[in-house]
Coordinates of C-alpha atoms and ligand atoms in Angstrom, one line a residue:
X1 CA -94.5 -70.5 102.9
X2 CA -94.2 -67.2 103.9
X3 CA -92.4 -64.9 100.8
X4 CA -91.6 -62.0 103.7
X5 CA -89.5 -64.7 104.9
X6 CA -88.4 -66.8 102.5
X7 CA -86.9 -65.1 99.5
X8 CA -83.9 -67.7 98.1
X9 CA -85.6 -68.5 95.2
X10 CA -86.4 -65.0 93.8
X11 CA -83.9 -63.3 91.9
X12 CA -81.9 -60.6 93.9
X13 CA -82.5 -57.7 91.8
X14 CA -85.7 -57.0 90.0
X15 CA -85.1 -54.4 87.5
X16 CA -87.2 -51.3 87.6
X17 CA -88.9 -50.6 84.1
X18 CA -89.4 -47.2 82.5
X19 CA -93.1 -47.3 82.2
X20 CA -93.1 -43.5 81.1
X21 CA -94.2 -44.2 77.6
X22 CA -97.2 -46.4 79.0
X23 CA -100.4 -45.5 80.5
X24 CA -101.1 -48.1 83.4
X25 CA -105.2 -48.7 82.2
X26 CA -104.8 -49.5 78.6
X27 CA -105.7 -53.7 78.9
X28 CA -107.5 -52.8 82.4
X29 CA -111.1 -54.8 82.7
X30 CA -113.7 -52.7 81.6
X31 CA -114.6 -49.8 83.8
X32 CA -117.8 -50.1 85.7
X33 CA -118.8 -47.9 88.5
X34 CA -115.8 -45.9 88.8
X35 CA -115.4 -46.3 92.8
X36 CA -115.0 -50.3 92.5
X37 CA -112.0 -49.6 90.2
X38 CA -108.6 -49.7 92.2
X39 CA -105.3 -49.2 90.4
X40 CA -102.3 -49.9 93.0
X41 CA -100.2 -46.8 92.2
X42 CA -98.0 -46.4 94.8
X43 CA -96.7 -49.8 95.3
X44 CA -93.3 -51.2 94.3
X45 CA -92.9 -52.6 90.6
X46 CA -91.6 -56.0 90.6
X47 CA -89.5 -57.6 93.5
X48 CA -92.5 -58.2 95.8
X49 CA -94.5 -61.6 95.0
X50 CA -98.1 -61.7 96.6
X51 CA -98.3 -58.0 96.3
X52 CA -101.8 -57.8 94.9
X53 CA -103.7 -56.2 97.1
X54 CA -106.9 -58.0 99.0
X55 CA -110.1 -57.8 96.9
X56 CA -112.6 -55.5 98.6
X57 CA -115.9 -57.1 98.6
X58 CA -118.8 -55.7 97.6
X59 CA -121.4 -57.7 98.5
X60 CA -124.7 -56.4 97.2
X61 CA -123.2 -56.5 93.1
X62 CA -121.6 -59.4 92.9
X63 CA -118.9 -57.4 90.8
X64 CA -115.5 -56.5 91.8
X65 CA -113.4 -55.0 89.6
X66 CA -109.3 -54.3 89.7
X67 CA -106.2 -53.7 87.5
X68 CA -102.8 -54.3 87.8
X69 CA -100.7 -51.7 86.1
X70 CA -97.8 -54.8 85.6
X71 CA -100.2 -56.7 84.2
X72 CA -101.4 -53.6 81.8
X73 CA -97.5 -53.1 80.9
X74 CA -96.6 -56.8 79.8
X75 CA -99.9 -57.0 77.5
X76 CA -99.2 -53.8 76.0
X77 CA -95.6 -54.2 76.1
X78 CA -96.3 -57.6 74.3
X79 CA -98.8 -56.3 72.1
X80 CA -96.6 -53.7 70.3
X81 CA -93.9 -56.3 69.9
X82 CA -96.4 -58.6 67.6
X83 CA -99.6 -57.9 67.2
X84 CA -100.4 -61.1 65.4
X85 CA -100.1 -63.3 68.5
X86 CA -100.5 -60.4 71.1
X87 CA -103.6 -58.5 70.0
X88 CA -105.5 -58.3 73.1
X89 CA -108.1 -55.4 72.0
X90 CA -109.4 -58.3 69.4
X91 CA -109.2 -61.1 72.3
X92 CA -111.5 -58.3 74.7
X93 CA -113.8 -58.8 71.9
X94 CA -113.8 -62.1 71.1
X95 CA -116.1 -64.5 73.9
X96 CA -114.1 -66.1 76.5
X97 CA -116.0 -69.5 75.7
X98 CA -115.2 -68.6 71.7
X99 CA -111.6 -68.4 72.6
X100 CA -111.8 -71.7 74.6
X101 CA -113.8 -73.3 71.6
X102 CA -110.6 -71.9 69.5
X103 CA -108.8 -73.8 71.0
X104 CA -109.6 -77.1 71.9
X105 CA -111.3 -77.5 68.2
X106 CA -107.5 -77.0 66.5
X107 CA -106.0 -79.9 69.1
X108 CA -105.2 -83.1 67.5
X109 CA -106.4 -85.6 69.7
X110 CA -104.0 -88.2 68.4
X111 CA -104.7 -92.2 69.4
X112 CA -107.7 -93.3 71.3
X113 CA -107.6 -96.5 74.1
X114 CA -106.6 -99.6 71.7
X115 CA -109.8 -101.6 73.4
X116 CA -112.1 -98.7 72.1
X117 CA -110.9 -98.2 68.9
X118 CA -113.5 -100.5 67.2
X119 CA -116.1 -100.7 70.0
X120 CA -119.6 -100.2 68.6
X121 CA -122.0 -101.5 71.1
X122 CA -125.6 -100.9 70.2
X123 CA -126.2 -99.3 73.3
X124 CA -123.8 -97.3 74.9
X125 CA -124.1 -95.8 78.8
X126 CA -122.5 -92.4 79.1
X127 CA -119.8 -93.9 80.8
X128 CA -118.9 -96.4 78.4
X129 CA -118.9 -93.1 76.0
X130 CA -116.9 -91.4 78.3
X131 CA -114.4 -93.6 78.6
X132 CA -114.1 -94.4 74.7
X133 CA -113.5 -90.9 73.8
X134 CA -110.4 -90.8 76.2
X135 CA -107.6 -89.6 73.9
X136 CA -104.1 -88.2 73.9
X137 CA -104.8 -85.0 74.4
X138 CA -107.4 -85.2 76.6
X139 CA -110.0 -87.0 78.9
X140 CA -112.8 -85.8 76.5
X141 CA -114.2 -83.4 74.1
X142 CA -116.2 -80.6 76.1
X143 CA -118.4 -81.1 73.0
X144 CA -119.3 -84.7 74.2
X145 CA -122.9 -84.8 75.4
X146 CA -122.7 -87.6 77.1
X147 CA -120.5 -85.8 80.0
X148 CA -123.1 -83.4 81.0
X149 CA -125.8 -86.5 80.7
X150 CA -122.7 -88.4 83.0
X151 CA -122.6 -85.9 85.6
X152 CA -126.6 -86.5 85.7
X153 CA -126.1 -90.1 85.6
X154 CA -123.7 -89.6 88.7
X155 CA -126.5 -87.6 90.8
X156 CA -129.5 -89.8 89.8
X157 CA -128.8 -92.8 88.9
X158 CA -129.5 -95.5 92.0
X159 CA -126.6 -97.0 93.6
X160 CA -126.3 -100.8 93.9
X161 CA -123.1 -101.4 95.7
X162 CA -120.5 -99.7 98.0
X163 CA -116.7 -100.8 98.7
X164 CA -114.1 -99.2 100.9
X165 CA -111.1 -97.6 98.5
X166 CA -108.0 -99.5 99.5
X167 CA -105.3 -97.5 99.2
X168 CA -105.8 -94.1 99.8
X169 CA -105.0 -92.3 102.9
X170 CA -108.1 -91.3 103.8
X171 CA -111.7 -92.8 103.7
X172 CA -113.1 -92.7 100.0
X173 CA -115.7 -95.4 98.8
X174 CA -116.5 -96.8 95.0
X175 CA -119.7 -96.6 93.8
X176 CA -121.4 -98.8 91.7
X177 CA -124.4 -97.0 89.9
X178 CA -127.2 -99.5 88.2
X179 CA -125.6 -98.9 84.6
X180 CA -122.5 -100.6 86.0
X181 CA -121.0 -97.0 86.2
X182 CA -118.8 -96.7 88.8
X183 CA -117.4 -93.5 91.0
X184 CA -115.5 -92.6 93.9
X185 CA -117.0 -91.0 96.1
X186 CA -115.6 -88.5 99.1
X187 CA -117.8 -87.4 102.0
X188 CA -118.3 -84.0 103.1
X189 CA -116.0 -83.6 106.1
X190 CA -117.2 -79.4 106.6
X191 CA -119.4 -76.5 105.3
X192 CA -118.2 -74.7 102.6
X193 CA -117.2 -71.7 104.5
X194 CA -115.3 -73.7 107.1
X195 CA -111.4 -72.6 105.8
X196 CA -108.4 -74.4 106.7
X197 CA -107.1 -73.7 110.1
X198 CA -103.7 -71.4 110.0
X199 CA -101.6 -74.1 112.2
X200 CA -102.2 -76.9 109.6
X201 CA -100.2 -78.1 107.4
X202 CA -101.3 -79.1 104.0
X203 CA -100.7 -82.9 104.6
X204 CA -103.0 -83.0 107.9
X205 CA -106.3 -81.2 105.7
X206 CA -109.3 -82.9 105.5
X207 CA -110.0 -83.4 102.0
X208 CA -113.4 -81.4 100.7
X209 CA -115.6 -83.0 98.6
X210 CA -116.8 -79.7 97.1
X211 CA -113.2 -79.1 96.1
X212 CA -113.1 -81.9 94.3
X213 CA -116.2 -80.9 92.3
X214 CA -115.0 -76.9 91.7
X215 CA -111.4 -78.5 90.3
X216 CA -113.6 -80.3 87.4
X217 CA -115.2 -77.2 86.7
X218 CA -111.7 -74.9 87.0
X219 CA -110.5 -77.4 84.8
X220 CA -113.0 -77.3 82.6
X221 CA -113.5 -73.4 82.5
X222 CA -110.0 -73.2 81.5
X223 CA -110.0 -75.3 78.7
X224 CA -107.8 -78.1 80.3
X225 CA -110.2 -81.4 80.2
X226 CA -107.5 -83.2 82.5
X227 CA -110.0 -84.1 85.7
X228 CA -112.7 -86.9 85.2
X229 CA -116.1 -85.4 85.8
X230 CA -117.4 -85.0 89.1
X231 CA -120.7 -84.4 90.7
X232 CA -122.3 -83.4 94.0
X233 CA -125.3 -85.9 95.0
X234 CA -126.9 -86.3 98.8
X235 CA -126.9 -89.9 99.3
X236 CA -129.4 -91.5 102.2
X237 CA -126.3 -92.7 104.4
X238 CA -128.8 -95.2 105.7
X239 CA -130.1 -96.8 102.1
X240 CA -127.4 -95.9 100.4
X241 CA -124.5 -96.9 102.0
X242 CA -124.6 -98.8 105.2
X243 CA -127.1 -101.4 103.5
X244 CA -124.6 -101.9 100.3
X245 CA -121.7 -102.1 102.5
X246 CA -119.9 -105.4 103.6
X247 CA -119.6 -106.1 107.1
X248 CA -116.4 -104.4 107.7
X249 CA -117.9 -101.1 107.1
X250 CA -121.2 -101.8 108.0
X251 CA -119.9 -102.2 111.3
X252 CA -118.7 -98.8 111.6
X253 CA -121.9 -97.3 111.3
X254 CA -123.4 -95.9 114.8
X255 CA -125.5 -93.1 115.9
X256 CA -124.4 -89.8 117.3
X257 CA -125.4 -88.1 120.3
X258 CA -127.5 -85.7 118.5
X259 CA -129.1 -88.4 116.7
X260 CA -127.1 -88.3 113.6
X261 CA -126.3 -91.3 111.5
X262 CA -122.5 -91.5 111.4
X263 CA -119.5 -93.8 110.0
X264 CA -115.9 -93.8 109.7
X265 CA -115.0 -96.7 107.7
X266 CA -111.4 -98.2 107.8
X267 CA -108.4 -96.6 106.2
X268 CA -105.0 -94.9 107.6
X269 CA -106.2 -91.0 108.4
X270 CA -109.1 -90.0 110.4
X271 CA -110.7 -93.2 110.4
X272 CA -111.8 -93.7 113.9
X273 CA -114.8 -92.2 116.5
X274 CA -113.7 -88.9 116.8
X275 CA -113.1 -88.5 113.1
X276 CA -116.5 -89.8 112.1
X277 CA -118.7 -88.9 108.9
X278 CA -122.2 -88.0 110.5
X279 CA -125.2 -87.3 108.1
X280 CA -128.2 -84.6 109.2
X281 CA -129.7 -87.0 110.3
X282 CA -129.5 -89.6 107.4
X283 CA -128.7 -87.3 104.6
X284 CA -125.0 -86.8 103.8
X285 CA -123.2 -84.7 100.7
X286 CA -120.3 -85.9 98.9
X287 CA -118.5 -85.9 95.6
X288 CA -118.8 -88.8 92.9
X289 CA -115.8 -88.8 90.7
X290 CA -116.3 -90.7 87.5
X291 CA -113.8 -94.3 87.4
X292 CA -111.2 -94.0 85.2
X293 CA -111.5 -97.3 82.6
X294 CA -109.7 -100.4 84.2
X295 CA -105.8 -100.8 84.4
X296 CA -106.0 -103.4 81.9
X297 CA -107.4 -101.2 79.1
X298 CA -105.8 -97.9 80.2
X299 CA -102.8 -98.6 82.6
X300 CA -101.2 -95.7 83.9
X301 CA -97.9 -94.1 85.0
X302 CA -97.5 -92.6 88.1
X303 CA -95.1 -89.8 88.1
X304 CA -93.5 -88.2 91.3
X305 CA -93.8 -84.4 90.9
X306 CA -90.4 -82.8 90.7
X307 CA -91.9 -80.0 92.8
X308 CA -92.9 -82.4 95.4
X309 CA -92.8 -80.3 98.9
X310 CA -91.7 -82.4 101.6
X311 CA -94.7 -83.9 103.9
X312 CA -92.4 -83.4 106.8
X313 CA -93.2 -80.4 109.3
X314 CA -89.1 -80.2 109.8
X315 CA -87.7 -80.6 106.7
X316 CA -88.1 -78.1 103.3
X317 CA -88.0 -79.5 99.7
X318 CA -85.1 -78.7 97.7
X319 CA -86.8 -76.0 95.2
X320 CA -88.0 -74.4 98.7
X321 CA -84.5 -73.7 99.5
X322 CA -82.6 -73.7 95.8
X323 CA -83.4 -71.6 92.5
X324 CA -81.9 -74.3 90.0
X325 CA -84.3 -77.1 90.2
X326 CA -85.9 -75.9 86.6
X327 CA -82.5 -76.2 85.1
X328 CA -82.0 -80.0 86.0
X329 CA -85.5 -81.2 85.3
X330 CA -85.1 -79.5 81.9
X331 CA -82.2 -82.0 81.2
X332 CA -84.5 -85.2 82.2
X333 CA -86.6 -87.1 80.5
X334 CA -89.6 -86.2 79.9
X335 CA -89.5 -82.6 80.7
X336 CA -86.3 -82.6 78.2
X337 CA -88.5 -82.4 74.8
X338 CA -92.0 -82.3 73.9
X339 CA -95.3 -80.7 76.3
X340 CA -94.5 -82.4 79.4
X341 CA -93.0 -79.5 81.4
X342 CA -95.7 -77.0 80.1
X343 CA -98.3 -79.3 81.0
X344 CA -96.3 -79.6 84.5
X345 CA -96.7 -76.0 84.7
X346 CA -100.2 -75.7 83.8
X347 CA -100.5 -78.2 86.9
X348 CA -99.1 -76.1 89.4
X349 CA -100.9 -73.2 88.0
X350 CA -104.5 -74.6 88.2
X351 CA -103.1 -76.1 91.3
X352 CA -102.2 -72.6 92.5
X353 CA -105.4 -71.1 91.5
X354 CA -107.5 -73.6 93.6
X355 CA -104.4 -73.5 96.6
X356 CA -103.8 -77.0 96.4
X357 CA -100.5 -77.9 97.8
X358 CA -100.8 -82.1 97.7
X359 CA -99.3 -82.9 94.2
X360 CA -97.1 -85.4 95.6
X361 CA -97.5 -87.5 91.9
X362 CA -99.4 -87.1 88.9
X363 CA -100.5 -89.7 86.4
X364 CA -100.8 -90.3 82.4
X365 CA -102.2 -93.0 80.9
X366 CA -99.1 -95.2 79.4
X367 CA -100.9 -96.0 76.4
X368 CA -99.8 -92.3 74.7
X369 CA -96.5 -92.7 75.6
X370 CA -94.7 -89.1 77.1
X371 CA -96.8 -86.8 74.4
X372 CA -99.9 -86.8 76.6
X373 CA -101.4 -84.8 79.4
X374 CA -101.3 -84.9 82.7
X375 CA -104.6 -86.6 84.7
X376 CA -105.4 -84.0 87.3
X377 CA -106.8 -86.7 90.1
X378 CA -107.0 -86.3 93.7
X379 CA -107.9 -82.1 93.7
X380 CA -109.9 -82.5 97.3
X381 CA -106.9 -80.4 99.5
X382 CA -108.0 -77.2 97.0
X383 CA -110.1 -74.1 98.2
X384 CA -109.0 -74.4 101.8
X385 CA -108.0 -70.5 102.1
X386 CA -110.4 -67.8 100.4
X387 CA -107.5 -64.9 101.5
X388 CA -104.7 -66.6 100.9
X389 CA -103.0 -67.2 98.0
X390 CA -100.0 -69.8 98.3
X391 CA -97.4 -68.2 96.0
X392 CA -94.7 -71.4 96.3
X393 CA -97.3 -73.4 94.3
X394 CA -96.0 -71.2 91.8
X395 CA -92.4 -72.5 92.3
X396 CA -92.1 -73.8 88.7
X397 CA -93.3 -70.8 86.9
X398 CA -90.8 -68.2 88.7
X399 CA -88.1 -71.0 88.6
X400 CA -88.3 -71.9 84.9
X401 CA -90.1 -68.5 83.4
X402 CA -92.0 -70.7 81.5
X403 CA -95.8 -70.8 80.1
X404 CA -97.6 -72.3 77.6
X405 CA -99.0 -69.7 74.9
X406 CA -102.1 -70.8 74.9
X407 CA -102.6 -71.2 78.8
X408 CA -101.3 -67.4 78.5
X409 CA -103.5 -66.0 76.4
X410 CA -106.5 -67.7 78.4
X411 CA -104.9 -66.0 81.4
X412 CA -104.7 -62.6 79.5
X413 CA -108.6 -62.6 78.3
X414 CA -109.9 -63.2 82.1
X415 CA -108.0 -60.2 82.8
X416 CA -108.5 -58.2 80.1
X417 CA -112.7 -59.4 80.9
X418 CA -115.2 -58.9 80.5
X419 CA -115.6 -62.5 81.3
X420 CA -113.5 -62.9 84.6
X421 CA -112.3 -66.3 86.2
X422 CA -115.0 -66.2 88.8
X423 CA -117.5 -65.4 86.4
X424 CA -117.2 -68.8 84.2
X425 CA -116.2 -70.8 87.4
X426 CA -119.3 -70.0 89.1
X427 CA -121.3 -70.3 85.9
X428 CA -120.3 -73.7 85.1
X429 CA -120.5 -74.7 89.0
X430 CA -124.3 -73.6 88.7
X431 CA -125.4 -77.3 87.3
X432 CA -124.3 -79.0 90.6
X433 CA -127.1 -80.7 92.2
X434 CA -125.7 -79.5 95.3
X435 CA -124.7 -75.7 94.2
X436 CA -123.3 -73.5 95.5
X437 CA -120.1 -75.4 95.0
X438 CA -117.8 -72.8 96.0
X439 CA -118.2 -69.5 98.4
X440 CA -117.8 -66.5 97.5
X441 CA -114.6 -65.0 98.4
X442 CA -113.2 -68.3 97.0
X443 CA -114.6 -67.1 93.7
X444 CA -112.6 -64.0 94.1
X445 CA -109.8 -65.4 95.2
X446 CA -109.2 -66.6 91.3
X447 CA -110.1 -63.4 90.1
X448 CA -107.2 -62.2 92.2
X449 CA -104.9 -65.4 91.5
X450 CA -105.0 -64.9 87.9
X451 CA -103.1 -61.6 87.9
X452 CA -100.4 -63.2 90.2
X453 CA -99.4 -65.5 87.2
X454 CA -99.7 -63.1 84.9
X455 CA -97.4 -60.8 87.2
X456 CA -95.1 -63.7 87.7
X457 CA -94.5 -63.6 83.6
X458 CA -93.6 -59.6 83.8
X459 CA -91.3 -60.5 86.0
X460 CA -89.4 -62.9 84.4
X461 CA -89.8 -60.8 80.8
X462 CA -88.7 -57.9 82.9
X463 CA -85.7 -59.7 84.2
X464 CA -84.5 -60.1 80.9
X465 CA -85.8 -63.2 79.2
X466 CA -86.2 -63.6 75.7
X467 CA -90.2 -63.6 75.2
X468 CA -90.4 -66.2 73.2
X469 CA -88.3 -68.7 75.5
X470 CA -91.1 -67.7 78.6
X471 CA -94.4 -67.7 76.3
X472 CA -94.0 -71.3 73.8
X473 CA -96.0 -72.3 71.6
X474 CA -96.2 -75.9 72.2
Ligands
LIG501 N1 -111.5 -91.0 89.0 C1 -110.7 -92.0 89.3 N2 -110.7 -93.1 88.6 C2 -109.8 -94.1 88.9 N3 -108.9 -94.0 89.8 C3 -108.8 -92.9 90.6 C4 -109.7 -91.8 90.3 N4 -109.4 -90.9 91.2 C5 -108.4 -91.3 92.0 N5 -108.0 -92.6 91.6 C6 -107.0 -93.4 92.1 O1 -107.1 -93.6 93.4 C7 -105.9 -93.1 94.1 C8 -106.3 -92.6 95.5 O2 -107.2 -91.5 95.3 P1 -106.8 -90.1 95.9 O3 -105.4 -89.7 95.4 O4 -107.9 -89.2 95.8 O5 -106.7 -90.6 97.4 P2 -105.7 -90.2 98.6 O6 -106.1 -90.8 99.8 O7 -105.6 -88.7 98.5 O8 -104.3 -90.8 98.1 P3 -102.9 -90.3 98.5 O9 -102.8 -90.4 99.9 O10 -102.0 -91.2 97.7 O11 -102.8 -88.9 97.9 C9 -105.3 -92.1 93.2 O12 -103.9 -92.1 93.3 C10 -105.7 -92.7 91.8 O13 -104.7 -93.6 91.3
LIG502 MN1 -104.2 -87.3 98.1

């Protein structure tokens, strides 16, 4: 969506501040050469979304640098309000991984899976540890060794059998590893740089296996732990694959014109000759998601997304075309009490930062009841667009002026630096067997997407809402 054209949901008039007290640089990221610095004097405050101006690249330093004098306002603004929760020159000092650590050390993780709770086997895969320290709060402690040594596991370990995902829309396969691990696994479709084409729509994108891998690590990086860990392996399509498979995929298998191995497997979407997986010549990349435990010890809920767009190329969703949608799913249960809408939030926020627009549903394991987080599965439509940043995933942020304090204050340190969104993301991408996960300007573009939240919480303080009903502490 387009905001030049589309401005329904924003709030007629944007108040104009009196910044005369401020100075615009106070919270800006630490100066390095002075030419890379670019302040955006000149430009409207407020009423424009998406007005953050393109990142200049500079290729040869890997460092770009910009401030937002919004941005610089609200922390200071916020800061001489209460300096006990808003005291940004301490968080500037403090590590961005210290602040993370903070964090997820003080969270309760409440109840664990019932099956686990007294399941001591002598020998325990990673897996099997993976999947008992599953808790309320979150798919696992980023203290957990055995996730790294999992996301090994996934890239090493050999593969003894291959199944076609029933189900899904388009071609995924389970992978069985020889600890009885298991994974799904999506196939690169196109090179990382290939970007989504301007006359698609979001339902018709190929899903990308590196996105899939880069939302683990975005999730991770941001303190989250709501995506099963993922990693990158090259799989012989030949060994691998097409000798593990049954006969209905097996069958499937042929060889291109240019000598490549190729498949395309059975399933509802781009499952035919012209839509076929093809290997160079045998060798193919994909993404190996870690299984979630069985539905019989952790079944779980599906839950249609109130902010659901509308898979149609006609019609719009109603939040696309109303500004009131926050105010009814505040009445309903679950968003009525408890996390649920902040974690809905933090959702579309990590969903925006990535520019994935196919949360149709999310899912929580049923066994924690409503107090539990969301499961961020299915993440492979993300990082389709480098220089675009799709503002209307950030429909429920504008619409309910909502944010949970501590995703804020994560959000406020990766601004204020010296650590920057890019910076960790690519850091913690580094592992992959199959680095670099993510292009550059992709990196960037969270650099960039991380002051349009931030911006989107001036607005709605500047429009007049109480700080402490848009920042909660819950
Ligand atoms: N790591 C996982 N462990 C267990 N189940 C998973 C995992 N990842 C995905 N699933 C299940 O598989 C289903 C299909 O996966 P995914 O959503 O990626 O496929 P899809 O083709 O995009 O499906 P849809 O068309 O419904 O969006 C998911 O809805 C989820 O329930
Ligand atoms: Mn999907």
């Amino acid at each position: 969506m387009n905001y030049g054209e589309n401005t329904a949901h924003m709030s007629a008039i944007r108040k104009r501040l009196n910044k005369s007290n401020y100075t615009s640089d106070d919270f800006s990221p630490e100066k390095g050469d002075p030419n890379l610095v670019r302040g955006f004097q000149g430009r409207p405050v407020g009423g424009i979304r998406n007005n953050v101006q393109p990142l200049q690249f500079y290729p040869s330093s890997n460092f770009v640098n910009y401030t937002d004098k919004d941005v610089d306002y609200l922390l200071k603004k916020l800061q001489s309000i209460n300096k006990e929760i808003y005291n940004f020159e301490k968080l500037r000092k403090m590590s961005y991984k210290q602040l993370i650590e903070n964090y997820s050390d003080s969270i309760k993780k409440g109840k664990y899976l019932s099956a686990y709770r007294t399941y001591e086997g002598a020998y325990m895969t990673n897996w099997e540890k993976f999947h008992k320290g599953i808790h309320q709060t979150a798919l696992y402690d980023p203290k957990d060794q055995s996730i790294n040594g999992l996301l090994r596991d996934m890239t090493n370990e050999p593969i003894i059998d291959v199944e076609m995902k029933e189900g899904g829309t388009q071609l995924k396969l389970i992978i069985t590893f020889s600890d009885e691990g298991q994974a799904l696994f999506k196939p690169m479709r196109h090179s990382r740089d290939y970007e989504t084409l301007p006359d698609h729509f979001y339902f018709t994108d190929y899903e990308r296996h590196n996105a899939e891998i880069a939302a683990f690590h975005l999730d991770k990086v941001l303190g989250f732990y709501r995506v099963p860990p993922t990693a990158g392996r090259k799989v012989n399509m030949t060994y691998d694959i097409k000798r593990l498979a049954d006969r209905k995929l097996a069958k499937t298998f042929f060889k291109s014109p240019a000598n490549n191995v190729c498949f395309h497997g059975a399933c509802s979407y781009y499952c035919d000759t012209s839509h076929a997986i093809c290997g160079n010549p045998d060798m193919l990349e994909g993404s190996f998601a870690t299984f979630l435990p069985p539905e019989k010890i952790a079944a779980r809920k599906t839950w249609r997304n109130p902010w659901k767009r509308s898979y149609s190329k006609h019609r719009k969703a109603y939040w696309e075309a109303y500004d009131d949608l926050c105010e009814k799913v505040k009445q309903r249960a679950p968003y009525n009490k408890g996390r649920r809408l902040l974690d809905l939030i933090d959702m579309h926020i990590f969903d925006f930062f990535q520019g994935n627009m196919d949360r149709h549903h999310y899912e929580t394991i049923k066994d924690f009841g409503n107090n539990t987080f969301h499961l961020h599965l299915d993440n492979g439509r993300g990082f389709g667009k480098s220089i675009h940043d799709e503002m209307s995933i950030l429909a429920p942020i504008y619409q309910c002026c909502q944010i949970r304090y501590s995703t804020f204050l994560k959000l406020a340190k990766l601004y204020v630096g010296p650590e920057k969104l890019s910076s960790e993301t690519r850091s913690s991408l580094s592992i992959d067997s199959i680095s670099p996960i993510l292009t550059e300007p992709h990196l960037y573009a969270l650099d960039r997407r991380v002051i349009k939240v931030l911006k989107e919480i001036y607005t709605c303080i500047e429009d007049g809402k109480p700080i402490d009903e848009v920042i909660i502490d819950r």
